[in-house]
Amino acid sequence: MAEETAIWWPSRFKEEIPEEIPVLKYGPNNNFHLFKEALSKASLKLYGPLGKLNKTGEVYTPDIPEAEDYDLDDDPYGVNKATYLEDIKKHRKELLKIKQETPKLYGLILQYLSEESAYQSIRQGSYESIITYKECFNSALKSYKDSGNPQNQWNYQNH
């Protein structure tokens, strides 16, 4: 059987991401290593530090500026305070960007899952309540639909 590759890619990304991300296959003969490597490169290129999720398994959170690092007590002209406030603003903007980009990153990941892999990623865990599972499923479904992926024709219209 020929190697499956993702055939859909948003037009704005075609020139930014020259590598192809293979569709993740589920099972003993999976291609997880190749998938993870290609996805890591693409997500770092598209989402910067947020793209580290694929390597670290954790969503990137920037360090908050600490007031004690700015020597605010010895600041007769207010330069340190102004710098501190500017850094706080940058931090808040970065948090907002992360909040906006995280669903897009999850959408990118879901876009390259085979139907079997996607099922395994959203099935209910043995200790997971039905409410938690439903929230997780709805989030994954929204990301999938937002990605506009025609590769896998799931029929979840009524959920």
PDB file of C-alpha atoms in Angstrom:
ATOM      1  CA  MET A   1       0.000   0.000   0.000  1.00  0.00           C
ATOM      2  CA  ALA A   2       1.323   3.439  -0.880  1.00  0.00           C
ATOM      3  CA  GLU A   3       2.414   5.794   1.886  1.00  0.00           C
ATOM      4  CA  GLU A   4      -0.475   8.019   2.997  1.00  0.00           C
ATOM      5  CA  THR A   5       0.278  11.717   3.150  1.00  0.00           C
ATOM      6  CA  ALA A   6      -1.876  14.657   4.021  1.00  0.00           C
ATOM      7  CA  ILE A   7      -3.378  16.094   0.873  1.00  0.00           C
ATOM      8  CA  TRP A   8      -4.992  19.160   2.379  1.00  0.00           C
ATOM      9  CA  TRP A   9      -3.007  22.121   3.616  1.00  0.00           C
ATOM     10  CA  PRO A  10      -4.285  25.676   4.111  1.00  0.00           C
ATOM     11  CA  SER A  11      -3.092  27.788   1.188  1.00  0.00           C
ATOM     12  CA  ARG A  12      -1.313  30.270   3.454  1.00  0.00           C
ATOM     13  CA  PHE A  13       0.893  27.455   4.790  1.00  0.00           C
ATOM     14  CA  LYS A  14       1.908  25.852   1.491  1.00  0.00           C
ATOM     15  CA  GLU A  15       4.943  28.082   1.062  1.00  0.00           C
ATOM     16  CA  GLU A  16       5.770  28.227   4.781  1.00  0.00           C
ATOM     17  CA  ILE A  17       5.873  24.454   5.344  1.00  0.00           C
ATOM     18  CA  PRO A  18       7.636  22.619   2.525  1.00  0.00           C
ATOM     19  CA  GLU A  19       7.742  19.282   4.369  1.00  0.00           C
ATOM     20  CA  GLU A  20       4.808  16.940   4.204  1.00  0.00           C
ATOM     21  CA  ILE A  21       3.360  15.649   7.428  1.00  0.00           C
ATOM     22  CA  PRO A  22       2.392  11.994   7.066  1.00  0.00           C
ATOM     23  CA  VAL A  23      -1.005  10.889   8.339  1.00  0.00           C
ATOM     24  CA  LEU A  24      -0.455   9.080  11.653  1.00  0.00           C
ATOM     25  CA  LYS A  25      -1.265   5.406  11.329  1.00  0.00           C
ATOM     26  CA  TYR A  26      -2.531   3.458  14.314  1.00  0.00           C
ATOM     27  CA  GLY A  27      -1.306  -0.007  15.198  1.00  0.00           C
ATOM     28  CA  PRO A  28       1.903  -2.015  15.480  1.00  0.00           C
ATOM     29  CA  ASN A  29       3.234  -0.789  12.115  1.00  0.00           C
ATOM     30  CA  ASN A  30       2.600   2.858  12.891  1.00  0.00           C
ATOM     31  CA  ASN A  31       4.689   5.783  11.710  1.00  0.00           C
ATOM     32  CA  PHE A  32       4.643   7.725  14.974  1.00  0.00           C
ATOM     33  CA  HIS A  33       8.323   8.688  14.883  1.00  0.00           C
ATOM     34  CA  LEU A  34       8.096  10.166  11.370  1.00  0.00           C
ATOM     35  CA  PHE A  35       4.769  11.833  12.170  1.00  0.00           C
ATOM     36  CA  LYS A  36       6.049  13.398  15.395  1.00  0.00           C
ATOM     37  CA  GLU A  37       9.235  14.717  13.778  1.00  0.00           C
ATOM     38  CA  ALA A  38       7.433  16.285  10.792  1.00  0.00           C
ATOM     39  CA  LEU A  39       4.682  17.685  13.013  1.00  0.00           C
ATOM     40  CA  SER A  40       7.243  19.139  15.425  1.00  0.00           C
ATOM     41  CA  LYS A  41       9.038  20.980  12.633  1.00  0.00           C
ATOM     42  CA  ALA A  42       5.811  22.343  11.174  1.00  0.00           C
ATOM     43  CA  SER A  43       4.310  23.394  14.501  1.00  0.00           C
ATOM     44  CA  LEU A  44       7.499  25.143  15.626  1.00  0.00           C
ATOM     45  CA  LYS A  45       7.617  27.002  12.339  1.00  0.00           C
ATOM     46  CA  LEU A  46       3.932  28.003  12.516  1.00  0.00           C
ATOM     47  CA  TYR A  47       3.442  28.552  16.249  1.00  0.00           C
ATOM     48  CA  GLY A  48       6.882  29.300  17.674  1.00  0.00           C
ATOM     49  CA  PRO A  49       7.354  28.272  21.315  1.00  0.00           C
ATOM     50  CA  LEU A  50       3.790  26.924  21.447  1.00  0.00           C
ATOM     51  CA  GLY A  51       4.889  24.349  18.872  1.00  0.00           C
ATOM     52  CA  LYS A  52       7.124  22.745  21.512  1.00  0.00           C
ATOM     53  CA  LEU A  53       4.004  20.864  22.653  1.00  0.00           C
ATOM     54  CA  ASN A  54       4.912  18.056  20.272  1.00  0.00           C
ATOM     55  CA  LYS A  55       8.320  17.528  21.885  1.00  0.00           C
ATOM     56  CA  THR A  56       7.573  18.350  25.544  1.00  0.00           C
ATOM     57  CA  GLY A  57       3.970  17.193  25.830  1.00  0.00           C
ATOM     58  CA  GLU A  58       3.111  20.438  27.624  1.00  0.00           C
ATOM     59  CA  VAL A  59       1.606  23.696  26.410  1.00  0.00           C
ATOM     60  CA  TYR A  60       4.211  26.471  26.521  1.00  0.00           C
ATOM     61  CA  THR A  61       3.672  29.041  29.283  1.00  0.00           C
ATOM     62  CA  PRO A  62       5.951  32.092  29.370  1.00  0.00           C
ATOM     63  CA  ASP A  63       7.522  33.145  32.651  1.00  0.00           C
ATOM     64  CA  ILE A  64       5.799  36.084  34.298  1.00  0.00           C
ATOM     65  CA  PRO A  65       8.067  39.067  34.980  1.00  0.00           C
ATOM     66  CA  GLU A  66       8.881  39.336  38.695  1.00  0.00           C
ATOM     67  CA  ALA A  67       8.818  42.826  40.232  1.00  0.00           C
ATOM     68  CA  GLU A  68      11.894  42.120  42.384  1.00  0.00           C
ATOM     69  CA  ASP A  69      13.971  41.652  39.222  1.00  0.00           C
ATOM     70  CA  TYR A  70      13.465  45.314  38.274  1.00  0.00           C
ATOM     71  CA  ASP A  71      14.906  47.120  41.339  1.00  0.00           C
ATOM     72  CA  LEU A  72      11.762  49.224  41.724  1.00  0.00           C
ATOM     73  CA  ASP A  73      12.890  50.632  45.117  1.00  0.00           C
ATOM     74  CA  ASP A  74      15.935  52.361  43.596  1.00  0.00           C
ATOM     75  CA  ASP A  75      14.238  53.934  40.573  1.00  0.00           C
ATOM     76  CA  PRO A  76      14.137  57.743  40.950  1.00  0.00           C
ATOM     77  CA  TYR A  77      13.195  58.365  37.295  1.00  0.00           C
ATOM     78  CA  GLY A  78      10.708  55.482  36.944  1.00  0.00           C
ATOM     79  CA  VAL A  79      12.647  53.771  34.157  1.00  0.00           C
ATOM     80  CA  ASN A  80      12.647  50.384  35.876  1.00  0.00           C
ATOM     81  CA  LYS A  81       8.927  50.664  36.637  1.00  0.00           C
ATOM     82  CA  ALA A  82       8.177  51.559  33.000  1.00  0.00           C
ATOM     83  CA  THR A  83      10.270  48.590  31.831  1.00  0.00           C
ATOM     84  CA  TYR A  84       8.497  46.281  34.274  1.00  0.00           C
ATOM     85  CA  LEU A  85       5.049  47.466  33.144  1.00  0.00           C
ATOM     86  CA  GLU A  86       6.030  47.056  29.494  1.00  0.00           C
ATOM     87  CA  ASP A  87       7.231  43.510  30.177  1.00  0.00           C
ATOM     88  CA  ILE A  88       3.947  42.729  31.975  1.00  0.00           C
ATOM     89  CA  LYS A  89       2.040  43.974  28.898  1.00  0.00           C
ATOM     90  CA  LYS A  90       4.186  41.785  26.619  1.00  0.00           C
ATOM     91  CA  HIS A  91       3.544  38.811  28.895  1.00  0.00           C
ATOM     92  CA  ARG A  92      -0.234  39.358  28.782  1.00  0.00           C
ATOM     93  CA  LYS A  93      -0.150  39.669  24.969  1.00  0.00           C
ATOM     94  CA  GLU A  94       1.826  36.456  24.743  1.00  0.00           C
ATOM     95  CA  LEU A  95      -0.677  34.646  26.980  1.00  0.00           C
ATOM     96  CA  LEU A  96      -3.535  35.899  24.805  1.00  0.00           C
ATOM     97  CA  LYS A  97      -1.749  34.729  21.666  1.00  0.00           C
ATOM     98  CA  ILE A  98      -1.195  31.297  23.215  1.00  0.00           C
ATOM     99  CA  LYS A  99      -4.878  31.112  24.129  1.00  0.00           C
ATOM    100  CA  GLN A 100      -5.818  31.945  20.536  1.00  0.00           C
ATOM    101  CA  GLU A 101      -3.242  29.687  18.851  1.00  0.00           C
ATOM    102  CA  THR A 102      -3.585  26.544  21.010  1.00  0.00           C
ATOM    103  CA  PRO A 103      -6.827  25.344  19.340  1.00  0.00           C
ATOM    104  CA  LYS A 104      -5.197  25.919  15.944  1.00  0.00           C
ATOM    105  CA  LEU A 105      -2.245  23.765  16.973  1.00  0.00           C
ATOM    106  CA  TYR A 106      -4.591  21.000  18.154  1.00  0.00           C
ATOM    107  CA  GLY A 107      -6.434  21.333  14.847  1.00  0.00           C
ATOM    108  CA  LEU A 108      -3.153  20.859  12.986  1.00  0.00           C
ATOM    109  CA  ILE A 109      -2.470  17.705  14.989  1.00  0.00           C
ATOM    110  CA  LEU A 110      -5.971  16.282  14.473  1.00  0.00           C
ATOM    111  CA  GLN A 111      -5.790  17.024  10.782  1.00  0.00           C
ATOM    112  CA  TYR A 112      -3.054  14.417  10.353  1.00  0.00           C
ATOM    113  CA  LEU A 113      -4.544  11.574  12.381  1.00  0.00           C
ATOM    114  CA  SER A 114      -5.920   8.536  10.626  1.00  0.00           C
ATOM    115  CA  GLU A 115      -9.485   7.663  11.561  1.00  0.00           C
ATOM    116  CA  GLU A 116      -8.231   4.888  13.875  1.00  0.00           C
ATOM    117  CA  SER A 117      -5.654   7.156  15.553  1.00  0.00           C
ATOM    118  CA  ALA A 118      -8.241   9.881  16.062  1.00  0.00           C
ATOM    119  CA  TYR A 119     -10.620   7.386  17.641  1.00  0.00           C
ATOM    120  CA  GLN A 120      -7.928   6.226  20.052  1.00  0.00           C
ATOM    121  CA  SER A 121      -7.130   9.834  20.991  1.00  0.00           C
ATOM    122  CA  ILE A 122     -10.716  10.741  21.882  1.00  0.00           C
ATOM    123  CA  ARG A 123     -12.125   7.581  23.427  1.00  0.00           C
ATOM    124  CA  GLN A 124     -13.170   7.677  27.076  1.00  0.00           C
ATOM    125  CA  GLY A 125     -10.500   6.759  29.614  1.00  0.00           C
ATOM    126  CA  SER A 126     -11.248   4.127  32.254  1.00  0.00           C
ATOM    127  CA  TYR A 127     -11.278   6.676  35.112  1.00  0.00           C
ATOM    128  CA  GLU A 128     -12.729   9.578  33.146  1.00  0.00           C
ATOM    129  CA  SER A 129     -16.246  10.786  33.915  1.00  0.00           C
ATOM    130  CA  ILE A 130     -18.721  11.025  31.066  1.00  0.00           C
ATOM    131  CA  ILE A 131     -18.875  14.812  31.537  1.00  0.00           C
ATOM    132  CA  THR A 132     -15.102  15.197  31.250  1.00  0.00           C
ATOM    133  CA  TYR A 133     -15.069  12.887  28.249  1.00  0.00           C
ATOM    134  CA  LYS A 134     -17.871  14.836  26.531  1.00  0.00           C
ATOM    135  CA  GLU A 135     -15.978  18.133  27.063  1.00  0.00           C
ATOM    136  CA  CYS A 136     -12.786  16.591  25.654  1.00  0.00           C
ATOM    137  CA  PHE A 137     -14.646  15.073  22.724  1.00  0.00           C
ATOM    138  CA  ASN A 138     -16.437  18.347  21.900  1.00  0.00           C
ATOM    139  CA  SER A 139     -13.135  20.214  21.984  1.00  0.00           C
ATOM    140  CA  ALA A 140     -11.463  17.672  19.698  1.00  0.00           C
ATOM    141  CA  LEU A 141     -14.438  17.692  17.344  1.00  0.00           C
ATOM    142  CA  LYS A 142     -14.434  21.502  17.158  1.00  0.00           C
ATOM    143  CA  SER A 143     -10.708  21.527  16.370  1.00  0.00           C
ATOM    144  CA  TYR A 144     -11.221  18.867  13.728  1.00  0.00           C
ATOM    145  CA  LYS A 145     -14.092  20.724  12.065  1.00  0.00           C
ATOM    146  CA  ASP A 146     -12.195  24.024  12.235  1.00  0.00           C
ATOM    147  CA  SER A 147      -9.252  22.420  10.442  1.00  0.00           C
ATOM    148  CA  GLY A 148     -11.490  21.821   7.408  1.00  0.00           C
ATOM    149  CA  ASN A 149      -9.901  18.420   6.870  1.00  0.00           C
ATOM    150  CA  PRO A 150     -11.536  16.489   4.031  1.00  0.00           C
ATOM    151  CA  GLN A 151      -8.969  13.669   4.384  1.00  0.00           C
ATOM    152  CA  ASN A 152     -11.065  11.651   6.822  1.00  0.00           C
ATOM    153  CA  GLN A 153     -14.807  11.808   6.324  1.00  0.00           C
ATOM    154  CA  TRP A 154     -16.098  11.480   9.874  1.00  0.00           C
ATOM    155  CA  ASN A 155     -19.837  11.904  10.187  1.00  0.00           C
ATOM    156  CA  TYR A 156     -20.341  13.767  13.440  1.00  0.00           C
ATOM    157  CA  GLN A 157     -22.843  16.340  12.138  1.00  0.00           C
ATOM    158  CA  ASN A 158     -25.472  15.618  14.784  1.00  0.00           C
ATOM    159  CA  HIS A 159     -23.229  15.937  17.839  1.00  0.00           C
TER     160      HIS A 159
END
